[in-house]
mmCIF file of C-alpha atoms and ligand atoms in Angstrom:
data_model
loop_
_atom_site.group_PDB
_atom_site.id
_atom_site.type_symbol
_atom_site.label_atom_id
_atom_site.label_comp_id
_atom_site.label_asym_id
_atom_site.label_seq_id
_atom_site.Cartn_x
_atom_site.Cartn_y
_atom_site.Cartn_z
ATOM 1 C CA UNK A 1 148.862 -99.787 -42.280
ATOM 2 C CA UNK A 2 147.755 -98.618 -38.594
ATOM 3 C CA UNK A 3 147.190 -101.046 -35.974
ATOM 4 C CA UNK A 4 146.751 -101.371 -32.535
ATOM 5 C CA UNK A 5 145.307 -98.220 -31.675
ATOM 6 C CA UNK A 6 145.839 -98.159 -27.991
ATOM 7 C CA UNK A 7 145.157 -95.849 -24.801
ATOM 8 C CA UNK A 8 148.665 -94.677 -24.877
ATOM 9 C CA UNK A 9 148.617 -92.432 -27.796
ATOM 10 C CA UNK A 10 151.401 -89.603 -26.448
ATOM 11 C CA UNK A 11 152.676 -90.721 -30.192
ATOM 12 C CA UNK A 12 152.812 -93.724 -32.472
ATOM 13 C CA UNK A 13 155.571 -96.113 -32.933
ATOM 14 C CA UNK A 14 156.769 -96.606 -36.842
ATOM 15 C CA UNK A 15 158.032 -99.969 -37.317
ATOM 16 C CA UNK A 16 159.786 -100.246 -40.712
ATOM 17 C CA UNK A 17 160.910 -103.231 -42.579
ATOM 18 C CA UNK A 18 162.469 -103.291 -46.161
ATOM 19 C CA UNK A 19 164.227 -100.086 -45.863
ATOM 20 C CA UNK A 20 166.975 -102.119 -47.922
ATOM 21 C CA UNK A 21 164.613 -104.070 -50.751
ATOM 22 C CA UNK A 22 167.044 -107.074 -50.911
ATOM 23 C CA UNK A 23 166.046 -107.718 -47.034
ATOM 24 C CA UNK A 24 162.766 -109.536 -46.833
ATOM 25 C CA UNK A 25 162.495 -111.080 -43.635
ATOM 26 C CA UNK A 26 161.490 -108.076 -41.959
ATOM 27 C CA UNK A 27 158.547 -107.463 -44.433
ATOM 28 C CA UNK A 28 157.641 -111.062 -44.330
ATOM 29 C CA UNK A 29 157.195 -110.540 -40.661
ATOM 30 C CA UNK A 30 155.352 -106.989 -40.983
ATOM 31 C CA UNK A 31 152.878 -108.093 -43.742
ATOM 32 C CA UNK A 32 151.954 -110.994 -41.521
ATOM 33 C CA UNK A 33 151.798 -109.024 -38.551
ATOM 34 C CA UNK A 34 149.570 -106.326 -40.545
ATOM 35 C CA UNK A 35 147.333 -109.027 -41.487
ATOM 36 C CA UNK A 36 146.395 -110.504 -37.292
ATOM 37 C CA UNK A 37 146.347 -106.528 -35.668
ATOM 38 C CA UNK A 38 145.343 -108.410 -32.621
ATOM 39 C CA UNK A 39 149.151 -109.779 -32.014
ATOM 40 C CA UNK A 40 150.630 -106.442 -31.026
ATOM 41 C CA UNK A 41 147.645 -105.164 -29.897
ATOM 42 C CA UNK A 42 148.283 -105.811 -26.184
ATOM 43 C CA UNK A 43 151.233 -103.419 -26.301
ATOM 44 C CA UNK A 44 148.304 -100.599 -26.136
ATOM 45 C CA UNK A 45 150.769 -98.721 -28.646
ATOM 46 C CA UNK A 46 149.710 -97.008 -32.111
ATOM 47 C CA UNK A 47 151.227 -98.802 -33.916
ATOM 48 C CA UNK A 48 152.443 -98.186 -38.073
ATOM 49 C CA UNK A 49 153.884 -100.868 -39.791
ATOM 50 C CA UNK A 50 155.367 -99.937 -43.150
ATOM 51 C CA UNK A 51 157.516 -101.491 -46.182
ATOM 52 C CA UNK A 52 160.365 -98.943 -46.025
ATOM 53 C CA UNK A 53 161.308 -99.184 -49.927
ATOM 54 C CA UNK A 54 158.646 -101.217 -52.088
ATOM 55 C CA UNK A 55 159.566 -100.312 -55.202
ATOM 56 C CA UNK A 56 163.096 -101.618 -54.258
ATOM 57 C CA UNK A 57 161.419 -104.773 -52.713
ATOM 58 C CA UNK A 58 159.465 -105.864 -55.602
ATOM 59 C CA UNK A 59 162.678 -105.854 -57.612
ATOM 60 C CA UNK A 60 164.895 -107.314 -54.737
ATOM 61 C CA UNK A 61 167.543 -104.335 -54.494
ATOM 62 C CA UNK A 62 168.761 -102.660 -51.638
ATOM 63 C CA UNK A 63 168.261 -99.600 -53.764
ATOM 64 C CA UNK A 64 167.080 -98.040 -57.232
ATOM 65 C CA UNK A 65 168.692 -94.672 -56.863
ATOM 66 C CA UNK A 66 170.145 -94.252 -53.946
ATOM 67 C CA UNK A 67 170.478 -95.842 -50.416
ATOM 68 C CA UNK A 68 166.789 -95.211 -48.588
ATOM 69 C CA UNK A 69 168.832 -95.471 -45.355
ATOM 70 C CA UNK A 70 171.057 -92.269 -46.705
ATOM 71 C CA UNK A 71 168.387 -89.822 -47.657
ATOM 72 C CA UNK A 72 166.572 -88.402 -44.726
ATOM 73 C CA UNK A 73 168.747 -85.149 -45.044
ATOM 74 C CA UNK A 74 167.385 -81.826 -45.458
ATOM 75 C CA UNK A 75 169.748 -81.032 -48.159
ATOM 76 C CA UNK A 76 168.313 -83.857 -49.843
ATOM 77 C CA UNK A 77 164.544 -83.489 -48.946
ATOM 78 C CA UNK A 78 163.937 -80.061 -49.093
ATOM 79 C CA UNK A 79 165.537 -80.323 -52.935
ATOM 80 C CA UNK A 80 162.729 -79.805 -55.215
ATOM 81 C CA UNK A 81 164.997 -80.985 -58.179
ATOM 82 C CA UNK A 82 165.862 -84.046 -56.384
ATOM 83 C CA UNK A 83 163.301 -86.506 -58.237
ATOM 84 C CA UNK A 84 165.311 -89.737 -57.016
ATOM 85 C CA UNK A 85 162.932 -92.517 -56.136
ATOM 86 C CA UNK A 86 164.262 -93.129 -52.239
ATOM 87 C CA UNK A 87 164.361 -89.125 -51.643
ATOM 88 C CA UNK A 88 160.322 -89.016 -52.521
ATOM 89 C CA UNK A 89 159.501 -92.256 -50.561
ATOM 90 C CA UNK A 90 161.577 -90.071 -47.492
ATOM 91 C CA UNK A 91 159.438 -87.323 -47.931
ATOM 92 C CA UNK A 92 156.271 -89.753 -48.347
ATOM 93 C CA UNK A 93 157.080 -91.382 -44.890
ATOM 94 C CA UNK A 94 158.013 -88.417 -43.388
ATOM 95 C CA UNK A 95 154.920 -86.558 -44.678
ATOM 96 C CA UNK A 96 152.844 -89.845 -43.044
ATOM 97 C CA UNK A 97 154.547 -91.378 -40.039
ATOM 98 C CA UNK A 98 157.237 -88.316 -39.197
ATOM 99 C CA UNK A 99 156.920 -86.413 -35.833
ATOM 100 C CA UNK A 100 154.939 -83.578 -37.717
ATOM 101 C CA UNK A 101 153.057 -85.883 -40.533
ATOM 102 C CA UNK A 102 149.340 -86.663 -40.548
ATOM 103 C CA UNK A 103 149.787 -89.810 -38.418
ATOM 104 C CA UNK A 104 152.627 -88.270 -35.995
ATOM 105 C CA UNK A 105 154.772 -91.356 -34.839
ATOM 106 C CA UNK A 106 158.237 -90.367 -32.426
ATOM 107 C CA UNK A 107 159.527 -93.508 -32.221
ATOM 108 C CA UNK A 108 161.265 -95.282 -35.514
ATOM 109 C CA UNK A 109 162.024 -98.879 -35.199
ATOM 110 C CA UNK A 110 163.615 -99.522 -38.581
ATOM 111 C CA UNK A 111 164.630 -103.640 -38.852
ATOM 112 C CA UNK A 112 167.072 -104.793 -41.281
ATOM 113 C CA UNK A 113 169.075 -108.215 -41.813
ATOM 114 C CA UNK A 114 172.772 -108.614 -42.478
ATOM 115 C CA UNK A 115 174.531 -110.889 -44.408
ATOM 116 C CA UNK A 116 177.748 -110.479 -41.940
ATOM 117 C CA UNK A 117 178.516 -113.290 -39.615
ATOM 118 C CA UNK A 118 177.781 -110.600 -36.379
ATOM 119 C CA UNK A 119 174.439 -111.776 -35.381
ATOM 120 C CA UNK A 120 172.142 -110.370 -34.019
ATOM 121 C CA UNK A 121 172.544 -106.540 -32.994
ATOM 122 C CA UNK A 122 171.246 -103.060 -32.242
ATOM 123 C CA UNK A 123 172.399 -99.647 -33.972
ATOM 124 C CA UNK A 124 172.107 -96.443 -32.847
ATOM 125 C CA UNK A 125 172.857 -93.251 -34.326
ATOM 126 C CA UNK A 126 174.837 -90.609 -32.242
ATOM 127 C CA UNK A 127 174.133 -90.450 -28.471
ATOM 128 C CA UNK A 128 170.503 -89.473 -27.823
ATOM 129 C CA UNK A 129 169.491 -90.605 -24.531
ATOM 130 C CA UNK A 130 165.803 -91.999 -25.414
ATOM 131 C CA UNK A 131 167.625 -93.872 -28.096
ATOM 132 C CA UNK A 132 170.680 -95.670 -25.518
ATOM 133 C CA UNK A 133 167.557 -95.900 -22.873
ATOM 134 C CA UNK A 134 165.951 -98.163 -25.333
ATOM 135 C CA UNK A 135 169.018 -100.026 -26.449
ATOM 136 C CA UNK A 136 169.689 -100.488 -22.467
ATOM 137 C CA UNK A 137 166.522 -102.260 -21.839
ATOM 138 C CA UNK A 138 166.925 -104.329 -25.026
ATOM 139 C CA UNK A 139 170.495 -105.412 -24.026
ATOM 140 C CA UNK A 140 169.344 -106.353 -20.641
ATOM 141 C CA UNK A 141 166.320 -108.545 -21.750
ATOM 142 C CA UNK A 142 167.808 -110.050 -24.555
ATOM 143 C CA UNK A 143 172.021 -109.338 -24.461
ATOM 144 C CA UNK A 144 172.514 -108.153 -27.814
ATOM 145 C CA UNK A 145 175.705 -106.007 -29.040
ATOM 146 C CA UNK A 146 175.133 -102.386 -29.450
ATOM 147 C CA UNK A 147 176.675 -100.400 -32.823
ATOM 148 C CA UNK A 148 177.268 -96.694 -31.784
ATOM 149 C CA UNK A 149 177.505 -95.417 -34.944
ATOM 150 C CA UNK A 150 178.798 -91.822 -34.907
ATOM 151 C CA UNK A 151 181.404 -89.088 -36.210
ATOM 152 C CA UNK A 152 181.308 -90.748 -39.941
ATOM 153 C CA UNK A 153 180.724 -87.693 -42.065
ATOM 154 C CA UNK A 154 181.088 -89.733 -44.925
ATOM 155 C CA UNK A 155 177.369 -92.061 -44.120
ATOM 156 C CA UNK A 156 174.976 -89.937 -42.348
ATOM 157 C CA UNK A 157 170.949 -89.256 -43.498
ATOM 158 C CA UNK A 158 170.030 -92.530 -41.437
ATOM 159 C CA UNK A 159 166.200 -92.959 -40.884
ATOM 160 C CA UNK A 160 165.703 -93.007 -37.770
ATOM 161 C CA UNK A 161 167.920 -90.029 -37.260
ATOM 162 C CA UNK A 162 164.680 -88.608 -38.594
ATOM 163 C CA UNK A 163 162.465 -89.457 -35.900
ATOM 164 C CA UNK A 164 162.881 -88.213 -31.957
ATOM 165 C CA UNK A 165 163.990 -92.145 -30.917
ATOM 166 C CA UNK A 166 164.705 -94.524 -33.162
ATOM 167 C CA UNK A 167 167.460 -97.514 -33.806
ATOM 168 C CA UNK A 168 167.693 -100.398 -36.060
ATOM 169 C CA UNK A 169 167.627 -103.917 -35.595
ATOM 170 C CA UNK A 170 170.109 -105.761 -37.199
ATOM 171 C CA UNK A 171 169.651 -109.670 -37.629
ATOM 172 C CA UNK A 172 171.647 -112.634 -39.554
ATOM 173 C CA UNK A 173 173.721 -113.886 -40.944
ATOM 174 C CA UNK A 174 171.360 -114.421 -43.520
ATOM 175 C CA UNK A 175 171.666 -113.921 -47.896
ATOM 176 C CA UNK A 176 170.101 -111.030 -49.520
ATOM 177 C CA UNK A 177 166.725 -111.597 -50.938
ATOM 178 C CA UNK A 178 166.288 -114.908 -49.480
ATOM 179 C CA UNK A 179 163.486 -115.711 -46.557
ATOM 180 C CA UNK A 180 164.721 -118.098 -43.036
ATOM 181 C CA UNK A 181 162.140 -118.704 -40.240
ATOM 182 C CA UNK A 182 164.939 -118.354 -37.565
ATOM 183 C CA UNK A 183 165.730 -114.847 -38.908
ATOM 184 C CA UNK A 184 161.636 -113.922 -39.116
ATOM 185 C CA UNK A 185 161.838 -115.380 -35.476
ATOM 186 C CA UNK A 186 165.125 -113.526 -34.309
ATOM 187 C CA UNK A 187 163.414 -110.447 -35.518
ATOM 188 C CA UNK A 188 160.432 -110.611 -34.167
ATOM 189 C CA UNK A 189 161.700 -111.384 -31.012
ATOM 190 C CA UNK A 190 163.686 -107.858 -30.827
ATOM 191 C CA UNK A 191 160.479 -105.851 -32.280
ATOM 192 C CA UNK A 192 158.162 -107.893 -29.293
ATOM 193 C CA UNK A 193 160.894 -106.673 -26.535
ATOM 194 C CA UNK A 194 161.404 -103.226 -28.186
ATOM 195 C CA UNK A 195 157.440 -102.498 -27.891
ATOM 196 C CA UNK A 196 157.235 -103.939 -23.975
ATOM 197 C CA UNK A 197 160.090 -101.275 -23.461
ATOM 198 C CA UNK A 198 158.053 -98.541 -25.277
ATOM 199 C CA UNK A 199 154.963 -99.892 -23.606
ATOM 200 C CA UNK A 200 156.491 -99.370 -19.952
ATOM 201 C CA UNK A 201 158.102 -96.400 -20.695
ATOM 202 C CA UNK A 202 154.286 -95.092 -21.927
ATOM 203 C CA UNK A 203 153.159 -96.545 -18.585
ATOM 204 C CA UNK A 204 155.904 -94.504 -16.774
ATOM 205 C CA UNK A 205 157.245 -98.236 -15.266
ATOM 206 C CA UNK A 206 160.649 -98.757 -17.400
ATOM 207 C CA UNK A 207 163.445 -99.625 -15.402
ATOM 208 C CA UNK A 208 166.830 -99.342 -16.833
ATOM 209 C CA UNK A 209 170.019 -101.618 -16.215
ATOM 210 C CA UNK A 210 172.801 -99.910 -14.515
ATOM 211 C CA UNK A 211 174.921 -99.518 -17.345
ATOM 212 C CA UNK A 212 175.111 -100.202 -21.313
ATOM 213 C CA UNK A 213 177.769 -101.560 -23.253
ATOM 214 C CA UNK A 214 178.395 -99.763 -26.522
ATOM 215 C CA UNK A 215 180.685 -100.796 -29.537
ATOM 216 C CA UNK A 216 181.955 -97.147 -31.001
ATOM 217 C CA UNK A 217 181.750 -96.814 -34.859
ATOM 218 C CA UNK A 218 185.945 -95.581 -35.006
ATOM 219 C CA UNK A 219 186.121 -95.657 -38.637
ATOM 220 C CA UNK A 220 185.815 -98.032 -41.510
ATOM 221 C CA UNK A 221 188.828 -100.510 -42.990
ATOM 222 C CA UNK A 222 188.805 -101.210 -46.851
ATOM 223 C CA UNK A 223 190.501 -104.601 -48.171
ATOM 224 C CA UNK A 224 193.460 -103.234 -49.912
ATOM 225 C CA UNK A 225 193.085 -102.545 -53.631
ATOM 226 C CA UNK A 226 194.767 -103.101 -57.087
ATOM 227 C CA UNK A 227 194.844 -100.284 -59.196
ATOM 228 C CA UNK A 228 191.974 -101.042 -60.934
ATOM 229 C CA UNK A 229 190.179 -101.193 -57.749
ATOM 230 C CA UNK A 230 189.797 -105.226 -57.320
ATOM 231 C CA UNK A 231 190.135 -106.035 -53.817
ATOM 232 C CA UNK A 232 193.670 -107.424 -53.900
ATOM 233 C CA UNK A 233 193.189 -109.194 -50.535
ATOM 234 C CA UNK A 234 190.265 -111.250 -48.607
ATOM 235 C CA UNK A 235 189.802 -111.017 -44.938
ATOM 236 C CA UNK A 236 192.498 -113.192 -43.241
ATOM 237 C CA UNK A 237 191.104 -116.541 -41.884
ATOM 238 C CA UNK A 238 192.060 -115.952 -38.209
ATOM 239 C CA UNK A 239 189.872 -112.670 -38.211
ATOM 240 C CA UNK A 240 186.985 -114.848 -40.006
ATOM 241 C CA UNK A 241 184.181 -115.223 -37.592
ATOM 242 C CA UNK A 242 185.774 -112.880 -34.657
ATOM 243 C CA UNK A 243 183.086 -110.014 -35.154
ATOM 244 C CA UNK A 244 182.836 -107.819 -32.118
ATOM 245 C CA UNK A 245 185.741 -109.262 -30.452
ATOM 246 C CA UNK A 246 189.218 -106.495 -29.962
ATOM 247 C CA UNK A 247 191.438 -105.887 -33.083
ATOM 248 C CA UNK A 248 195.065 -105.213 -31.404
ATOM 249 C CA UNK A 249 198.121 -103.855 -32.986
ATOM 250 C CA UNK A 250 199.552 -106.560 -35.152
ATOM 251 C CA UNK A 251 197.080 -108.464 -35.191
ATOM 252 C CA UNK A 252 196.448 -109.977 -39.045
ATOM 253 C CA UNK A 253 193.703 -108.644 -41.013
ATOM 254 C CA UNK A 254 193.978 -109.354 -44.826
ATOM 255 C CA UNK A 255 195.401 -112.102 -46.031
ATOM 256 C CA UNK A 256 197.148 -111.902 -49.735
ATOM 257 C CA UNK A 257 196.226 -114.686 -52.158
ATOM 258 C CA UNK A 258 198.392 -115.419 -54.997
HETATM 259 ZN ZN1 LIG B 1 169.832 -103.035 -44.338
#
């Protein structure tokens, strides 16, 4: 759906929600957004909301084939035998709301929920300035963590990798498939700031913070494993609610249960 069809129209803004179809808050907040145009119109941006996986949505899964969030690679979408549900609704958004579609949009602002105790945060893919120039200006107003996420050839094909600037909004704790007004709130918050930093950019007024403080993706850390591949650990208790806070040598990690 298009709304807010604005004087600035250098390109549109796509504002996704549901990319992962067991996260609902952010299409809760989208569908009623779609329905009162008039609430984002001020931000004199063109505006396209969309439900980034539906078909996952209706059945609450992240997925049906494979990750949405893992497909916008050209290996993948220039496959014609590569039929997979996600890898057609890529091309379908793409075809739309990409840079060269029939309703160009250069900005991607894809919002998903965790269910990790981190909060609230911002992601960014690699080191594109427009992208940390928008993080910046979201840190400063609102003082969220920033997720560099970067030099993991094993997860790449990220959505907004697809689009010219683009991050994700991360926001929880909260479970999979189920709907909290604080989380609605917390993300509509971070899409409201994100737009006023597009809108001033458009308006050739943003102002950036001196500097940005990033978290760097260094790798990921599996539980340790039986044989069978059970995790044969959980997370130790003293690492329990210490997200984004330094991991030093020694310090405990798993914790073995017997
Ligand atoms: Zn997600």
């Amino acid at each position: 759906m298009a709304t807010g069809m604005g004087p600035q129209q250098q390109g549109g803004v796509l504002v996704v929600g549901g990319t992962h179809g067991n996260e609902r808050n952010a299409p809760w907040l989208l569908d009623s957004l779609g329905r009162d145009p008039q609430r984002l119109a001020g931000y004199g941006l063109a505006l396209q909301l969309e439900r980034g996986n539906p078909a996952a949505l209706q059945q609450n899964r992240r997925y049906l084939d494979r990750d949405l969030n893992r497909c916008f690679l050209p290996s993948l979408l220039e496959d014609p035998g590569n039929q997979q549900r996600e890898v057609q609704r890529a091309r379908e958004l793409l075809a739309r709301c990409g840079p060269g579609g029939s309703q160009p949009c250069l900005v991607a602002i894809d919002l998903h929920s965790t269910t990790a105790a981190m909060g609230n945060s911002l992601v960014v893919y690699g080191r594109r300035p427009a992208d940390l120039a928008l993080a910046a200006a979201v840190q400063f107003a609102l003082g969220l963590p920033i997720y560099l996420h970067e030099g993991d050839a094993s997860q790449t094909g990220y959505l907004c990798e697809a689009w010219p600037c683009g991050l994700v909004v991360e926001v929880g704790p909260v479970p999979q498939g189920v709907l909290q007004p604080l989380i609605v709130e917390q993300t509509s918050l971070a899409l409201e700031v994100l737009l006023a930093t597009l809108q001033a950019a458009a308006q050739d007024r943003l102002r950036l913070p001196r500097q940005l403080v990033v978290h760097r993706h260094l790798g990921s850390v599996d539980l340790p494993r039986d044989g069978d591949g059970r995790p044969a650990a959980l997370l130790h208790p003293r690492r329990q609610h210490r997200d984004w806070q330094p991991l030093h040598n020694g310090d405990p990690v798993a914790g073995v249960h017997q």
